[in-house]
Short mmCIF file of C-alpha atoms in Angstrom, two decimals:
data_model
loop_
_atom_site.label_atom_id
_atom_site.label_comp_id
_atom_site.label_asym_id
_atom_site.label_seq_id
_atom_site.Cartn_x
_atom_site.Cartn_y
_atom_site.Cartn_z
CA ALA A 233 0.01 -0.35 0.25
CA ILE A 234 0.50 3.48 -0.77
CA LEU A 235 2.19 5.44 2.40
CA VAL A 236 -0.19 8.33 2.47
CA SER A 237 0.53 11.30 5.22
CA ALA A 238 -1.32 14.16 6.69
CA CYS A 239 1.19 16.82 7.68
CA LEU A 240 -0.10 18.65 11.58
CA ASP A 241 -0.16 22.06 12.62
CA ALA A 242 3.58 23.68 12.50
CA GLY A 243 3.68 21.39 9.16
CA HIS A 244 5.20 18.13 10.23
CA ALA A 245 4.14 15.27 8.83
CA PHE A 246 2.08 11.94 10.43
CA SER A 247 0.91 9.42 7.75
CA LEU A 248 -2.34 8.20 7.67
CA ALA A 249 -1.58 4.74 6.95
CA PRO A 250 0.37 1.71 6.95
CA SER A 251 2.51 0.84 4.14
CA ILE A 252 3.05 -2.56 5.37
CA PRO A 253 0.64 -4.89 6.81
CA PRO A 254 0.05 -4.55 10.48
CA ARG A 255 0.34 -7.61 12.58
CA THR A 256 -2.59 -7.27 14.57
CA ARG A 257 -5.31 -4.37 14.06
CA SER A 258 -7.35 -3.66 16.93
CA PHE A 259 -9.59 -0.17 16.58
CA GLY A 260 -9.25 2.28 19.38
CA CYS A 261 -11.95 4.75 21.08
CA GLY A 262 -14.01 1.66 23.04
CA ASP A 263 -16.28 0.79 19.76
CA GLY A 264 -16.01 -3.33 21.33
CA ARG A 265 -13.99 -4.08 17.45
CA THR A 266 -11.08 -5.96 16.74
CA ALA A 267 -9.57 -7.43 14.55
CA SER A 268 -6.58 -9.56 13.04
CA LEU A 269 -4.62 -9.36 9.88
CA ALA A 270 -2.52 -12.38 11.06
CA PRO A 271 -2.32 -16.09 9.67
CA PRO A 272 -3.26 -18.01 12.38
CA LEU A 273 0.85 -19.03 14.36
CA THR A 274 -1.09 -22.80 15.43
CA SER A 275 0.04 -26.00 13.47
CA SER A 276 1.30 -29.46 13.93
CA ARG A 277 4.59 -29.59 15.56
CA GLY A 278 7.02 -30.42 13.10
CA THR A 279 5.57 -29.65 10.14
CA THR A 280 6.56 -27.10 7.12
CA LYS A 281 3.97 -25.14 8.50
CA GLY A 282 4.79 -25.02 11.94
CA ALA A 283 8.85 -24.12 11.02
CA SER A 284 7.52 -21.77 8.91
CA ALA A 285 5.60 -19.70 12.41
CA ALA A 286 8.24 -19.98 14.55
CA ARG A 287 10.22 -18.61 11.90
CA GLY A 288 8.21 -15.86 11.46
CA VAL A 289 7.62 -14.99 15.37
CA ARG A 290 10.95 -15.24 15.57
CA PHE A 291 11.37 -12.22 13.38
CA MET A 292 8.89 -10.18 14.81
CA MET A 293 11.24 -10.77 17.54
CA GLN A 294 14.11 -9.31 16.31
CA ALA A 295 12.09 -6.44 14.77
CA ASP A 296 10.12 -5.64 18.49
CA ALA A 297 14.14 -5.55 19.89
CA VAL A 298 15.43 -2.92 17.20
CA LEU A 299 12.86 -0.63 17.53
CA ASP A 300 12.32 -1.03 21.44
CA ALA A 301 15.91 0.75 21.01
CA HIS A 302 14.59 4.37 21.83
CA ILE A 303 16.02 6.81 23.28
CA LYS A 304 17.07 6.99 26.72
CA ILE A 305 14.90 8.89 28.71
CA ASP A 306 15.06 9.71 33.13
CA GLU A 307 13.16 7.01 34.12
CA GLU A 308 13.82 7.88 37.59
CA TYR A 309 11.64 11.22 36.63
CA PRO A 310 9.02 11.89 39.30
CA GLY A 311 5.73 10.79 37.91
CA LEU A 312 7.46 8.07 35.45
CA ARG A 313 5.41 5.27 35.02
CA LYS A 314 5.43 2.80 32.12
CA VAL A 315 1.79 1.14 31.10
CA HIS A 316 3.02 -0.36 28.23
CA SER A 317 6.45 -2.41 27.18
CA THR A 318 7.05 -2.58 23.32
CA PRO A 319 6.33 -0.68 22.47
CA ASP A 320 7.55 1.54 26.21
CA ILE A 321 4.64 3.89 26.69
CA TYR A 322 4.86 5.97 29.80
CA LEU A 323 2.20 8.39 32.44
CA VAL A 324 3.74 11.20 34.07
CA ASP A 325 1.58 12.53 36.60
CA ASP A 326 1.36 15.79 37.12
CA LEU A 327 4.52 17.14 34.90
CA LEU A 328 2.69 20.05 34.67
CA THR A 329 0.77 22.01 37.52
CA PRO A 330 -2.40 23.38 37.31
CA GLU A 331 -0.94 27.04 36.99
CA GLU A 332 1.27 26.29 33.79
CA CYS A 333 -1.95 23.85 32.33
CA ASP A 334 -3.50 28.00 32.53
CA SER A 335 -0.85 29.71 31.31
CA ILE A 336 -0.48 27.43 28.55
CA ILE A 337 -4.00 27.66 27.43
CA ASP A 338 -3.89 31.58 27.54
CA ARG A 339 -1.26 32.29 26.01
CA ALA A 340 -1.73 30.00 22.74
CA GLY A 341 -5.57 31.51 23.11
CA GLY A 342 -4.43 35.15 22.37
CA LYS A 343 -2.64 33.57 19.70
CA ASP A 344 -4.41 33.26 16.08
CA MET A 345 -5.08 29.89 16.22
CA GLN A 346 -5.25 27.87 12.41
CA VAL A 347 -6.86 25.42 11.56
CA SER A 348 -4.30 22.78 10.98
CA PRO A 349 -2.81 22.29 7.90
CA VAL A 350 -2.97 18.87 6.18
CA ALA A 351 -0.80 17.91 3.38
CA TYR A 352 0.62 14.80 1.59
CA SER A 353 4.04 13.59 3.39
CA GLY A 354 6.03 10.05 2.93
CA TRP A 355 6.47 11.42 -1.12
CA THR A 356 10.06 10.41 -1.45
CA GLU A 357 9.36 7.21 -0.67
CA ASP A 358 6.48 6.51 -2.92
CA ALA A 359 7.84 8.66 -5.97
CA GLY A 360 11.09 7.02 -5.46
CA LEU A 361 9.46 3.31 -5.64
CA PHE A 362 7.78 4.49 -9.09
CA ALA A 363 10.47 6.28 -10.35
CA ARG A 364 12.69 3.43 -10.54
CA LEU A 365 10.03 1.53 -12.19
CA LEU A 366 9.58 3.94 -14.99
CA PRO A 367 12.55 3.08 -17.15
CA ILE A 368 10.83 -0.27 -17.67
CA GLY A 369 8.29 1.82 -19.86
CA ALA A 370 10.98 2.15 -23.19
CA LEU A 371 11.85 -2.20 -22.84
CA PRO A 372 9.68 -2.89 -25.73
CA GLN A 373 10.51 0.19 -27.68
CA VAL A 374 14.59 -1.28 -26.69
CA ASN A 375 13.83 -4.97 -27.45
CA THR A 376 12.55 -4.50 -30.65
CA MET A 377 15.57 -2.21 -32.04
CA MET A 378 17.62 -4.51 -31.05
CA ASN A 379 16.10 -7.19 -32.97
CA ASN A 380 16.31 -4.45 -35.83
CA GLY A 381 19.75 -4.22 -34.88
CA ASP A 382 19.44 -0.37 -34.49
CA GLU A 383 23.06 1.81 -33.86
CA PRO A 384 23.62 0.81 -30.03
CA LEU A 385 23.34 5.24 -29.92
CA VAL A 386 20.24 5.06 -32.00
CA ILE A 387 18.46 2.92 -29.44
CA ALA A 388 19.99 4.56 -26.16
CA ALA A 389 18.65 8.23 -27.93
CA THR A 390 15.22 6.71 -27.59
CA ALA A 391 15.37 5.39 -24.17
CA LEU A 392 16.02 7.69 -23.09
CA ALA A 393 13.71 10.03 -24.98
CA ILE A 394 10.67 7.72 -23.66
CA TRP A 395 12.46 8.08 -19.86
CA GLY A 396 12.07 11.45 -20.15
CA GLY A 397 8.39 12.01 -21.89
CA LEU A 398 7.47 9.35 -18.52
CA SER A 399 8.80 10.95 -16.35
CA ALA A 400 7.38 14.48 -17.08
CA VAL A 401 3.89 13.32 -17.25
CA PHE A 402 4.60 10.59 -13.69
CA TRP A 403 5.18 14.17 -11.82
CA ALA A 404 2.48 15.71 -13.13
CA GLY A 405 0.48 13.46 -12.42
CA ALA A 406 2.06 12.77 -8.79
CA TYR A 407 1.74 16.48 -8.24
CA LEU A 408 -1.60 16.52 -8.37
CA TRP A 409 -2.74 13.95 -6.76
CA ALA A 410 -0.55 14.99 -3.53
CA GLU A 411 -2.83 18.00 -3.54
CA GLN A 412 -5.83 15.91 -4.08
CA ARG A 413 -5.35 13.89 -1.36
CA ARG A 414 -4.42 16.35 1.01
CA LYS A 415 -7.87 17.89 0.13
CA GLU A 416 -8.95 14.80 1.38
CA LEU A 417 -7.45 15.20 4.29
CA GLN A 418 -7.71 18.12 5.73
CA ALA A 419 -11.00 17.20 6.31
CA LEU A 420 -9.56 14.07 9.19
CA ARG A 421 -7.57 16.85 11.17
CA THR A 422 -9.95 20.17 11.96
CA SER A 423 -8.58 21.27 15.08
CA THR A 424 -6.43 24.53 15.67
CA SER A 425 -3.51 25.04 16.93
CA THR A 426 -0.23 27.37 17.00
CA THR A 427 2.66 27.47 18.65
CA LEU A 428 4.82 29.10 21.87
CA ASP A 429 8.53 30.09 22.24
CA GLY A 430 8.99 28.34 25.41
CA GLU A 431 9.08 31.82 26.72
CA GLY A 432 5.74 31.57 29.61
CA LEU A 433 5.77 30.29 32.53
CA GLY A 434 3.87 26.81 31.33
CA ASP A 435 5.84 26.16 28.24
CA GLY A 436 8.77 27.27 29.96
CA ALA A 437 8.11 24.63 31.93
CA LEU A 438 7.55 22.43 29.68
CA VAL A 439 10.44 22.67 27.46
CA ARG A 440 12.60 22.13 30.87
CA LYS A 441 10.49 19.54 32.05
CA ALA A 442 10.86 17.84 28.61
CA GLU A 443 14.41 18.31 28.48
CA LYS A 444 15.07 16.46 31.71
CA LEU A 445 12.48 14.00 30.93
CA LEU A 446 13.58 13.08 27.56
CA ALA A 447 17.53 13.58 28.64
CA SER A 448 17.44 15.58 25.75
CA SER A 449 18.34 19.64 25.14
CA TRP A 450 15.89 22.05 23.52
CA ARG A 451 18.05 22.21 20.31
CA GLU A 452 16.67 19.17 19.41
CA PHE A 453 13.02 20.18 19.76
CA GLU A 454 10.22 21.13 18.04
CA ALA A 455 8.49 24.23 19.61
CA PRO A 456 5.99 23.69 22.01
CA THR A 457 3.01 23.49 19.68
CA VAL A 458 -0.60 23.55 21.31
CA ILE A 459 -3.70 21.93 19.93
CA ARG A 460 -7.59 23.00 21.08
CA TYR A 461 -10.53 20.46 19.91
CA GLU A 462 -13.65 21.79 19.94
CA PRO A 463 -16.56 19.27 20.85
CA GLY A 464 -17.06 16.48 18.47
CA GLN A 465 -13.79 17.04 16.95
CA VAL A 466 -11.86 13.32 16.03
CA LEU A 467 -8.02 12.85 14.92
CA ALA A 468 -8.31 9.72 12.56
CA PRO A 469 -5.93 6.76 13.23
CA HIS A 470 -1.42 8.12 12.51
CA PHE A 471 2.01 8.91 13.02
CA ASP A 472 4.39 10.97 14.09
CA ALA A 473 7.39 9.74 12.84
CA ASN A 474 7.82 9.72 8.92
CA ARG A 475 9.19 7.13 6.55
CA GLY A 476 10.68 9.67 4.17
CA ALA A 477 12.20 11.58 7.39
CA GLN A 478 15.42 12.25 6.26
CA VAL A 479 15.13 14.12 2.54
CA GLU A 480 11.01 15.58 3.75
CA ASP A 481 12.12 16.41 7.83
CA ALA A 482 15.73 17.60 6.60
CA ASN A 483 15.15 21.32 7.46
CA ARG A 484 13.38 20.23 11.36
CA GLY A 485 15.89 17.79 12.56
CA GLY A 486 15.29 13.94 10.83
CA GLN A 487 13.00 11.93 12.62
CA THR A 488 10.63 12.21 15.51
CA LEU A 489 12.14 10.30 17.97
CA ALA A 490 10.00 11.37 20.56
CA THR A 491 6.34 12.27 21.44
CA LEU A 492 5.49 14.32 24.43
CA LEU A 493 1.97 14.83 24.58
CA VAL A 494 0.53 16.76 28.07
CA TYR A 495 -3.56 17.52 28.41
CA LEU A 496 -4.18 20.65 29.82
CA ASN A 497 -8.29 20.57 30.98
CA GLU A 498 -9.60 18.16 32.32
CA VAL A 499 -12.40 16.50 29.74
CA GLU A 500 -15.39 15.05 31.22
CA LYS A 501 -17.09 12.88 28.53
CA GLY A 502 -14.16 11.89 25.70
CA GLY A 503 -11.21 12.86 24.09
CA LYS A 504 -9.40 9.60 24.42
CA THR A 505 -5.88 9.27 22.85
CA ALA A 506 -6.18 5.08 21.90
CA PHE A 507 -3.36 3.27 19.99
CA GLY A 508 -5.49 0.88 18.28
CA ARG A 509 -2.80 -1.92 17.68
CA LEU A 510 -2.26 -1.92 21.75
CA GLY A 511 -5.01 -3.84 22.36
CA PRO A 512 -6.42 -0.57 21.96
CA LEU A 513 -4.02 1.00 24.61
CA GLU A 514 -6.42 4.04 26.51
CA VAL A 515 -5.26 7.17 28.16
CA ASP A 516 -7.74 9.71 29.85
CA PRO A 517 -7.26 12.83 29.58
CA GLN A 518 -6.55 14.34 32.65
CA LYS A 519 -5.07 18.04 33.88
CA GLY A 520 -1.04 18.25 33.29
CA GLN A 521 -0.44 14.51 33.34
CA GLY A 522 2.03 13.82 30.29
CA LEU A 523 1.93 11.05 28.07
CA LEU A 524 5.08 9.85 26.60
CA PHE A 525 5.90 7.23 23.48
CA PHE A 526 7.97 6.67 20.38
CA PRO A 527 7.17 7.07 17.25
CA ALA A 528 10.81 5.27 15.99
CA SER A 529 14.38 3.88 17.11
CA ALA A 530 17.03 6.03 18.49
CA ASP A 531 17.92 5.58 14.97
CA GLY A 532 15.12 6.63 12.87
CA GLU A 533 13.58 3.28 12.01
CA PHE A 534 9.76 4.29 12.22
CA ASP A 535 7.48 2.26 14.06
CA GLU A 536 4.16 1.22 12.86
CA ARG A 537 3.27 -0.29 16.33
CA VAL A 538 2.19 3.13 17.63
CA GLU A 539 -0.56 3.93 15.65
CA HIS A 540 -2.54 6.86 17.80
CA GLU A 541 -5.95 8.49 17.72
CA GLY A 542 -7.65 11.30 18.85
CA CYS A 543 -11.20 9.72 20.44
CA ARG A 544 -13.92 12.07 19.88
CA ALA A 545 -14.39 14.57 22.85
CA GLU A 546 -17.43 15.81 24.61
CA ASP A 547 -16.06 18.81 25.66
CA GLU A 548 -13.30 21.46 24.40
CA LYS A 549 -10.15 19.88 25.25
CA TRP A 550 -6.10 21.66 24.81
CA ILE A 551 -2.74 19.38 25.07
CA ALA A 552 1.01 20.00 23.96
CA ARG A 553 2.97 19.14 22.56
CA ILE A 554 6.55 18.70 22.02
CA TRP A 555 8.50 16.41 19.49
CA ARG A 556 12.12 15.15 19.71
CA HIS A 557 13.35 15.03 16.73
CA GLU A 558 17.16 13.93 16.07
CA ARG A 559 19.46 17.17 15.77
CA ARG A 560 18.88 20.60 15.50
CA VAL A 561 15.45 21.96 15.15
CA GLU A 562 16.00 25.44 13.49
CA PRO A 563 13.68 27.85 13.66
CA PRO A 564 11.32 28.55 13.03
CA PHE A 565 10.37 24.96 13.58
CA GLY A 566 12.49 24.59 16.37
CA LEU A 567 13.34 27.27 19.47
CA LYS A 568 15.29 30.35 18.84
CA ASP A 569 18.84 30.56 18.81
CA GLY A 570 20.52 31.26 22.47
CA TYR A 571 17.14 29.66 23.69
CA LYS A 572 16.91 30.49 28.00
CA TRP A 573 13.68 30.29 29.60
#
């Protein structure tokens, strides 16, 4: 399947569809539906099917071990507790004080919050795949010319012309298709958002505490993003990492290695964050509580297991988020040079 992505908030990509079939898939948000796409692993001992299943299990375990090697964090951080292993997901009780939460909402609410934009991301992976197939289009003509004994230079020139024409058509079509996908995906992301400079009471505290918790520098953070969901709004299942990050996110620090969310207000009903492939695992919004997970390994390997979604809220819901990248996130995506809180 083609990887389809949407761009959130300050423009960073999140993927709305996996490019690899999931081993298991449970639907989140408490709807009670479950579905498994994995083949059964039970069979008679000693049969070929049993051996293949065993090899499959070993392969998946090895793959999980690679993905589980996320960035180092402060395991002794106050209030930190693990709620899921493989992949690791943590909650942080009282990460922010009520005053710090209110400060973030006040600062964000005083800005011009915009509808979170979307854009097709992961295009380098998909386009590269199809671009590598373009020369195949010239093969029938080249084969005919070779059989006719045409000159090698003539054959080469013809093949190049055919490839150039196909390339032009391909890139024009890819642009139009990406624009159409962007329009379709916009309906899936209707929240409003803005970024803060990390110099207020609440957003400054979030940056400082994220540095300690993630054992990282603010230089590797995107600026704190504040997102508001109106009653009834949702966020479709998605990923925070990007398979094409090394190219597409080169100007914003590369791959997203950690996501730190903080719930800024109490939501009486709904508004959960659900990890549909993990049970699903659901997290209820609690004011000041942090949620930490790892969209990719420390080496930047994309982790499809942490697909997640924002469930429908009956009340207004506010969250703040910091993304930790592989390297320095330059302004305007990151905090300003010489940042101090």
